Each structure stands twice: as C-alpha cells, then as structure tokens.
Short mmCIF file of C-alpha atoms in Angstrom, two decimals:
data_model
loop_
_atom_site.label_atom_id
_atom_site.label_comp_id
_atom_site.label_asym_id
_atom_site.label_seq_id
_atom_site.Cartn_x
_atom_site.Cartn_y
_atom_site.Cartn_z
CA MET P 1 -53.89 31.14 92.96
CA LEU P 2 -50.18 30.73 93.10
CA VAL P 3 -48.48 28.46 90.52
CA LYS P 4 -46.15 25.91 91.95
CA SER P 5 -42.54 25.98 90.94
CA SER P 6 -42.73 22.48 89.53
CA GLU P 7 -45.64 23.50 87.32
CA LYS P 8 -43.64 26.47 85.99
CA VAL P 9 -40.81 24.22 84.87
CA GLN P 10 -43.19 21.82 83.21
CA SER P 11 -44.88 24.64 81.28
CA LEU P 12 -41.52 25.79 79.87
CA GLU P 13 -40.33 22.36 78.58
CA PRO P 14 -42.36 22.30 75.32
CA ALA P 15 -41.03 25.73 74.29
CA ASN P 16 -37.41 24.77 74.99
CA THR P 17 -37.81 21.50 73.12
CA ALA P 18 -39.24 23.30 70.09
CA LYS P 19 -36.37 25.78 70.06
CA SER P 20 -33.78 22.98 70.38
CA SER P 21 -35.39 20.98 67.58
CA GLY P 22 -35.36 24.04 65.36
CA VAL P 23 -31.65 24.62 65.97
CA VAL P 24 -30.79 20.97 65.18
CA THR P 25 -32.90 21.01 62.01
CA SER P 26 -31.31 24.26 60.90
CA SER P 27 -27.82 22.83 61.50
CA LYS P 28 -28.63 19.71 59.50
CA ASP P 29 -30.05 21.75 56.63
CA SER P 30 -26.99 23.97 56.65
CA ALA P 31 -24.67 20.95 56.60
CA ASN P 32 -26.65 19.32 53.79
CA ASN P 33 -26.62 22.50 51.75
CA LEU P 34 -22.88 22.89 52.29
CA TRP P 35 -22.32 19.28 51.21
CA LYS P 36 -24.49 19.71 48.13
CA ASN P 37 -22.72 22.94 47.22
CA LYS P 38 -19.35 21.19 47.45
CA ILE P 39 -20.55 18.39 45.17
CA VAL P 40 -21.94 20.87 42.64
CA ALA P 41 -18.72 22.87 42.77
CA LYS P 42 -16.67 19.72 42.16
CA GLN P 43 -18.88 18.67 39.28
CA GLU P 44 -18.57 22.11 37.69
CA GLN P 45 -14.82 22.01 38.18
CA VAL P 46 -14.60 18.58 36.51
CA GLN P 47 -16.75 19.81 33.62
CA VAL P 48 -14.53 22.85 33.11
CA LEU P 49 -11.33 20.80 33.25
CA THR P 50 -12.77 18.21 30.88
CA HIS P 51 -13.82 20.98 28.51
CA TRP P 52 -10.34 22.50 28.42
CA SER P 53 -8.68 19.10 28.14
CA ILE P 54 -10.82 18.13 25.14
CA ARG P 55 -10.39 21.59 23.64
CA GLY P 56 -6.62 21.39 24.00
CA THR P 57 -6.51 18.01 22.29
CA LEU P 58 -8.74 19.18 19.45
CA SER P 59 -6.62 22.33 18.99
CA GLN P 60 -3.48 20.22 18.84
CA GLU P 61 -5.02 17.92 16.23
CA LEU P 62 -6.18 20.96 14.26
CA ALA P 63 -2.64 22.37 14.21
CA LYS P 64 -1.35 19.05 12.87
CA ALA P 65 -4.00 18.99 10.14
CA GLU P 66 -3.15 22.56 9.12
CA GLN P 67 0.55 21.67 8.97
CA SER P 68 -0.23 18.60 6.86
CA GLU P 69 -2.27 20.74 4.49
CA ALA P 70 0.54 23.29 4.16
CA THR P 71 3.08 20.54 3.44
CA ILE P 72 0.88 18.93 0.79
CA ARG P 73 0.36 22.27 -0.98
CA SER P 74 4.10 22.93 -0.90
CA LEU P 75 4.90 19.49 -2.35
CA TYR P 76 2.24 19.89 -5.05
CA ALA P 77 3.63 23.31 -6.05
CA GLY P 78 7.14 21.86 -6.25
CA LEU P 79 5.95 19.07 -8.54
CA GLU P 80 4.10 21.61 -10.68
CA ARG P 81 7.30 23.62 -11.17
CA LEU P 82 9.16 20.47 -12.12
CA ALA P 83 6.45 19.48 -14.63
CA LYS P 84 6.66 22.90 -16.32
CA GLN P 85 10.41 22.47 -16.78
CA LEU P 86 9.79 19.24 -18.69
CA ASN P 87 6.89 20.51 -20.80
CA THR P 88 9.19 22.10 -23.36
CA GLN P 89 10.89 18.79 -24.22
CA ALA P 90 9.83 15.92 -26.45
CA ALA P 91 8.16 13.07 -24.56
CA ASN P 92 10.53 10.39 -25.86
CA SER P 93 13.69 12.38 -25.19
CA LYS P 94 15.84 12.15 -22.08
CA PRO P 95 16.86 15.09 -19.88
CA GLN P 96 20.37 16.42 -20.44
CA ALA P 97 22.99 15.67 -17.79
CA MET P 98 22.76 19.10 -16.15
CA GLN P 99 18.97 19.01 -16.20
CA GLN P 100 19.02 15.49 -14.81
CA ARG P 101 21.08 16.64 -11.84
CA SER P 102 18.66 19.54 -11.31
CA ILE P 103 15.66 17.19 -11.37
CA SER P 104 17.27 14.81 -8.89
CA SER P 105 18.15 17.74 -6.61
CA GLN P 106 14.59 19.12 -6.70
CA VAL P 107 13.05 15.71 -5.99
CA ALA P 108 15.49 15.18 -3.10
CA SER P 109 14.45 18.55 -1.67
CA LEU P 110 10.77 17.55 -1.88
CA GLN P 111 11.54 14.24 -0.16
CA SER P 112 13.35 16.09 2.61
CA SER P 113 10.35 18.38 3.15
CA ALA P 114 7.97 15.42 3.27
CA ASN P 115 10.14 13.46 5.71
CA LYS P 116 10.96 16.43 7.96
CA LYS P 117 9.80 16.12 11.54
CA GLY P 118 6.65 18.13 12.00
CA SER P 119 5.64 17.93 8.33
CA GLY P 120 2.36 16.37 9.41
CA LEU P 121 2.73 13.55 6.87
CA ASP P 122 3.68 9.92 7.34
CA SER P 123 5.88 7.79 5.08
CA GLN P 124 3.01 7.46 2.59
CA LEU P 125 2.54 11.24 2.31
CA MET P 126 -0.72 10.94 4.23
CA LEU P 127 -2.04 12.68 7.35
CA THR P 128 -0.28 11.12 10.31
CA ASP P 129 -2.68 8.70 11.97
CA PRO P 130 -1.52 6.33 14.75
CA THR P 131 -4.60 4.16 14.19
CA ARG P 132 -3.76 3.47 10.53
CA PRO P 133 -2.73 -0.16 9.91
CA ILE P 134 0.91 -0.95 9.20
CA THR P 135 1.33 -2.25 5.65
CA ARG P 136 4.20 -4.16 4.07
CA LYS P 137 4.63 -5.75 0.63
CA LEU P 138 6.00 -9.15 -0.37
CA ASN P 139 9.07 -9.48 -2.57
CA ALA P 140 8.07 -9.50 -6.25
CA ASN P 141 10.03 -12.73 -6.77
CA ILE P 142 7.69 -14.65 -4.43
CA ASP P 143 4.50 -15.73 -6.17
CA LEU P 144 1.73 -17.21 -4.02
CA ILE P 145 -1.30 -16.72 -6.24
CA SER P 146 -0.59 -17.73 -9.85
CA THR P 147 -1.98 -21.02 -11.19
CA ARG P 148 0.43 -23.97 -11.00
CA PRO P 149 0.06 -27.51 -12.42
CA HIS P 150 1.04 -29.14 -9.12
CA GLU P 151 -0.41 -28.99 -5.62
CA GLU P 152 1.47 -26.66 -3.30
CA ASN P 153 1.92 -27.15 0.45
CA ILE P 154 3.52 -24.09 2.01
CA HIS P 155 4.51 -23.47 5.64
CA LEU P 156 5.30 -19.93 6.83
CA MET P 157 7.05 -19.09 10.10
CA MET P 158 6.63 -15.35 10.76
CA GLY P 159 9.71 -14.07 12.55
CA ARG P 160 10.12 -14.26 16.33
CA SER P 161 6.41 -13.73 16.87
CA GLY P 162 5.94 -17.50 17.03
CA LYS P 163 3.06 -17.23 14.58
CA SER P 164 2.92 -19.64 11.66
CA LEU P 165 0.47 -20.89 9.06
CA ASN P 166 0.04 -23.68 6.53
CA LEU P 167 -1.22 -22.96 3.05
CA THR P 168 -2.48 -25.59 0.60
CA LEU P 169 -3.03 -24.55 -3.02
CA PRO P 170 -4.56 -27.29 -5.22
CA ALA P 171 -3.20 -27.99 -8.70
CA ASN P 172 -4.62 -25.79 -11.49
CA GLN P 173 -6.54 -23.60 -9.03
CA ASP P 174 -7.13 -20.11 -10.49
CA GLU P 175 -5.56 -16.93 -9.11
CA ARG P 176 -8.74 -15.66 -7.44
CA ALA P 177 -9.16 -18.91 -5.48
CA ASN P 178 -5.47 -18.89 -4.51
CA PHE P 179 -5.75 -15.27 -3.36
CA ASN P 180 -8.83 -16.09 -1.28
CA ALA P 181 -6.93 -18.98 0.33
CA VAL P 182 -4.05 -16.64 1.23
CA GLN P 183 -6.47 -14.08 2.70
CA SER P 184 -8.21 -16.74 4.80
CA ALA P 185 -4.94 -18.14 6.15
CA PHE P 186 -3.60 -14.74 7.27
CA SER P 187 -6.92 -13.52 8.68
CA GLN P 188 -6.47 -16.03 11.53
CA HIS P 189 -3.59 -13.81 12.72
CA GLN P 190 -5.52 -10.51 12.28
CA ILE P 191 -3.54 -9.77 9.10
CA SER P 192 -5.41 -8.59 6.01
CA VAL P 193 -4.13 -9.19 2.48
CA GLU P 194 -4.68 -7.08 -0.64
CA LEU P 195 -3.28 -6.88 -4.16
CA SER P 196 -1.41 -3.80 -5.35
CA ARG P 197 -1.74 -2.31 -8.82
CA GLU P 198 1.43 -4.22 -9.71
CA ASN P 199 -0.27 -7.46 -8.61
CA ARG P 200 1.92 -7.74 -5.50
CA LEU P 201 0.63 -8.97 -2.16
CA LEU P 202 0.19 -6.31 0.53
CA PHE P 203 -0.11 -7.36 4.18
CA SER P 204 -1.72 -5.02 6.73
CA ALA P 205 -2.30 -5.22 10.49
CA GLN P 206 -3.08 -2.89 13.36
CA LYS P 207 -0.06 -1.87 15.43
CA GLU P 208 -0.72 -4.41 18.18
CA ASN P 209 -0.77 -7.25 15.61
CA SER P 210 1.96 -5.94 13.29
CA GLY P 211 4.94 -7.78 14.83
CA PRO P 212 4.94 -10.56 12.21
CA LEU P 213 5.13 -7.99 9.39
CA LEU P 214 8.32 -6.38 10.70
CA GLU P 215 10.56 -9.46 10.87
CA PRO P 216 11.86 -11.95 8.29
CA TRP P 217 9.70 -14.96 7.42
CA ILE P 218 10.86 -18.51 6.75
CA MET P 219 9.01 -20.24 3.93
CA SER P 220 9.21 -24.00 3.45
CA GLY P 221 7.09 -26.78 1.99
CA GLN P 222 6.55 -28.80 -1.15
CA GLY P 223 5.97 -27.65 -4.72
CA VAL P 224 7.61 -25.47 -7.33
CA ARG P 225 7.12 -22.28 -5.29
CA VAL P 226 9.61 -23.65 -2.77
CA ALA P 227 12.41 -25.03 -4.91
CA ALA P 228 13.48 -28.52 -3.76
CA GLY P 229 11.77 -27.85 -0.47
CA ASN P 230 14.65 -25.69 0.76
CA PRO P 231 13.63 -23.04 3.33
CA ILE P 232 13.55 -19.51 1.94
CA SER P 233 13.99 -16.33 3.98
CA LEU P 234 11.51 -13.57 3.09
CA GLN P 235 11.73 -9.93 4.12
CA LEU P 236 8.65 -7.77 3.72
CA SER P 237 9.41 -4.21 2.63
CA GLU P 238 7.74 -0.86 3.20
CA ILE P 239 5.53 0.50 0.43
CA SER P 240 7.26 3.19 -1.58
CA ASN P 241 5.51 6.56 -1.79
CA PRO P 242 5.11 8.47 -5.12
CA LEU P 243 8.01 10.85 -4.36
CA ASN P 244 10.38 7.94 -3.80
CA GLU P 245 9.18 6.37 -7.04
CA LEU P 246 9.82 9.68 -8.82
CA ALA P 247 13.34 9.70 -7.38
CA ASP P 248 13.89 6.20 -8.83
CA VAL P 249 12.72 7.43 -12.24
CA ALA P 250 15.06 10.44 -12.06
CA ASN P 251 18.05 8.36 -10.96
CA LYS P 252 17.77 5.92 -13.86
CA ASN P 253 17.67 8.79 -16.38
CA ALA P 254 14.30 7.73 -17.78
CA SER P 255 12.49 9.49 -20.60
CA VAL P 256 10.71 12.80 -20.16
CA GLN P 257 7.35 11.02 -20.51
CA GLU P 258 8.19 8.65 -17.63
CA HIS P 259 9.04 11.67 -15.51
CA ARG P 260 5.74 13.33 -16.42
CA ASP P 261 3.72 10.19 -15.68
CA GLN P 262 5.26 9.80 -12.24
CA ILE P 263 4.85 13.50 -11.43
CA GLN P 264 1.14 13.25 -12.33
CA ALA P 265 0.79 10.10 -10.20
CA ALA P 266 2.37 11.92 -7.24
CA GLN P 267 0.06 14.90 -7.73
CA ARG P 268 -3.03 12.68 -7.85
CA HIS P 269 -1.90 11.06 -4.60
CA LEU P 270 -1.41 14.45 -2.96
CA LYS P 271 -4.82 15.73 -4.17
CA ALA P 272 -6.57 12.67 -2.75
CA ASN P 273 -4.89 13.14 0.61
CA LEU P 274 -5.55 16.88 0.63
CA ILE P 275 -9.26 16.05 0.49
CA LYS P 276 -8.88 13.89 3.61
CA VAL P 277 -6.79 16.50 5.43
CA GLN P 278 -9.21 19.33 4.70
CA ALA P 279 -12.12 17.12 5.74
CA LYS P 280 -10.36 16.35 9.01
CA ARG P 281 -9.70 20.05 9.59
CA GLN P 282 -13.35 20.94 9.06
CA GLN P 283 -14.41 18.16 11.40
CA LEU P 284 -12.11 19.46 14.14
CA LEU P 285 -13.27 23.06 13.63
CA ALA P 286 -16.90 21.97 13.95
CA GLN P 287 -16.16 20.13 17.21
CA LEU P 288 -14.32 23.15 18.63
CA GLN P 289 -17.22 25.42 17.72
CA GLN P 290 -19.70 23.08 19.43
CA LEU P 291 -17.58 23.07 22.58
CA ASP P 292 -17.25 26.84 22.68
CA THR P 293 -20.96 27.37 22.00
CA ALA P 294 -21.97 25.04 24.83
CA SER P 295 -19.48 26.71 27.17
CA SER P 296 -20.58 30.28 26.34
CA LEU P 297 -24.24 29.39 26.91
CA GLY P 298 -23.41 27.85 30.27
CA ASN P 299 -25.24 24.68 29.26
CA SER P 300 -23.45 22.10 31.41
CA GLU P 301 -25.52 19.21 30.08
CA GLN P 302 -24.79 20.10 26.45
CA LEU P 303 -21.13 20.72 27.27
CA THR P 304 -20.84 17.28 28.82
CA THR P 305 -22.51 15.67 25.81
CA VAL P 306 -20.33 17.49 23.26
CA SER P 307 -17.13 16.76 25.22
CA SER P 308 -18.08 13.10 25.52
CA ASN P 309 -18.82 12.81 21.81
CA ALA P 310 -15.56 14.52 20.86
CA LYS P 311 -13.57 12.27 23.17
CA GLN P 312 -15.27 9.17 21.82
CA GLN P 313 -14.52 10.16 18.22
CA MET P 314 -10.87 10.85 18.99
CA MET P 315 -10.44 7.48 20.70
CA SER P 316 -12.35 5.51 18.07
CA SER P 317 -10.18 3.62 15.57
CA GLY P 318 -12.69 4.43 12.86
CA ALA P 319 -12.78 8.14 13.56
CA ASN P 320 -10.29 8.89 10.80
CA SER P 321 -11.73 6.58 8.17
CA VAL P 322 -12.30 8.23 4.82
CA SER P 323 -16.05 7.57 4.77
CA VAL P 324 -16.61 9.07 8.23
CA ILE P 325 -14.52 12.16 7.57
CA MET P 326 -16.01 12.77 4.14
CA ALA P 327 -19.56 12.36 5.45
CA GLN P 328 -18.99 14.81 8.29
CA ALA P 329 -17.01 17.41 6.37
CA ASN P 330 -18.73 17.49 2.98
CA VAL P 331 -15.57 18.62 1.20
CA THR P 332 -15.93 19.33 -2.52
CA ARG P 333 -13.49 18.70 -5.35
CA ASN P 334 -13.69 22.37 -6.30
CA MET P 335 -12.41 23.42 -2.89
CA VAL P 336 -9.43 21.08 -3.25
CA GLN P 337 -8.66 22.42 -6.71
CA TYR P 338 -8.90 25.99 -5.40
CA SER P 339 -6.52 25.18 -2.52
CA LEU P 340 -3.89 23.81 -4.88
CA ASN P 341 -3.99 26.78 -7.28
#
C-alpha cells in the first residue's frame, strides 16, 4: 500500500519538532552557562582586587608602625646617652655653661627627629592615629574646680563654633562635685574633661567635634572666678610632650637631678608607647598572614571573611585602643625591654 504524501509530512513533524526543541534548549543552557561564568569571573575579580586593596593598606600601616618603632628606639637611645653624661655629676649641681649648651643641642636634635615628617609619631610622641581625640589644656591661671565660699555662675562662649554653656557651682561645693559639674556641662557638646597630673583641666573631642577646642573662649558670669563680671578671653593650649618639657628644663639651667627626672619621665613615656607600637605591628602582621593564607589555599569564602574583618578593624574608631591592641598582640614587657637595649 502506497503512503500518501500528506501522511509522509505528518510522520516527519514530531522528529523535526524534537530536534528544534533540543537546539533551543541547548542554546538556552549555553547562554545561561555563559552568563553564570561571567558572574563568577566578576566575583573572583572583585575578591582578588579587594584582597590586594586590603593587603596594600595593611602593608602601608605596617610600614608606618615599623617607622614609629625605629624613631622611638632612636629617641630612647639619645636620652640614654644624655643620662650617662649627667651620671658623673652631683644631683644638686648645675651643668657648666659648655655642657648646658651641649645638652640643649642634643635635646633640640631629638625634638627635630621626633617632629620630622615621616617619623611615624605625632606631637605627643605616640603612634600617629587619625582617630585619636584632639586634646587641649586650660590655662593654669583659670580655676574652675576649687572650693569657693560664694556661688559661681559662669557662661562660656566657645569660639566661632556658636557653642556655649552655663555652669553653676554652689558655694562651698567640694572639688570632686565641681569637676563632675564641669564634665557634665561639656559632655553635652561631645567634649570630655579630665584632670592632668598637675591638676589642670584637659578637654578632648573627636576631630569632627574639636572646633571649639581650637579657638579662643569668652568667659563671663558672676563670682570671684570672673573678676567683677568682666569677660575673659581664654586660649586652650596643646599638651607639651616630654621632650619639650626636657627642653624647658635645659633652657632654664636647672639642676642635674631635674634633668635626670625629666629624662626618666621621657623614657617611661617612650617605653609605654613602644608597647603600643609593637602590639600594633604584631596585629598587622597577623592580619597579613591570614590574608595570604586564605589566598594561597584558594578559599574564596575565607578570603572574603578575613578581608572584611580587616577592613572593619581599620575603619573602626576603637581599632587602635590600647585594650584591643594589647589583647590581640599579647606583647610582653620583656620584649619591650629587649627592643630598647
């Protein structure tokens, strides 16, 4: 029996349809795979770039920490040489004129090294840290905390910032209560207040809130702290570092013992900051090692986690706090002593 032409065409349609469907499906799969491969490639590229960006930042911070450490050791050694020169003299004597000039010259050289660009130290001989609060001290002639027999009403206008505060100190109120009142009043402007070893008021604020500390204040009010109620202009000053204080001692031709005391104070300050610098260096080295380990193992998930943690620590304002650094680095006093010898 002959098959009709129409029947032949009909018998071929299912086969053609199956082939066509297979081609379309294959094309879609190919397109999807290509799209997925592009996404994966982009993700890998982002991970690699992020890794190198974080690594570059950590390496830069490590170089700064190493420079800070080198500067501190150099300053400490210079102070040690100066101390040995004074050890042969009686404590109550004064350096001779020629020796005095030599001491002043050596201290000036140490100051120059500390202040040199790239020393890695800030004005307080500490590891440079942009997140550290700005601190200024009040003139020693202005007393806001001692007990007075009369009630005090004080108004402070803080420079061009437009910020001001009113302070009421009751008669016969003790120094602790007066200090607490001062702290409370300034805290409203995100300014913290502390007392120095010399019993002077220190005002600190983060950079974004530090404007009022950098301009003159106008103090007015009623009471003996503001004589006759006349407005008084106050200028906060920067805290002097131990090297600057040593220079003051040298310039006034103080006794040998005063020189020794200030040299020891400067060395204690440098030792304390060396601990922080070495702790910071160890922290950075540990983060770099974690990054490199994750990268060498090809563990993208771990690499992302480590990079994210490192970035978060670098951006955190508390990342450079002493407690955090000390806890992470576990630096010992013996290591510091060994580094200075």
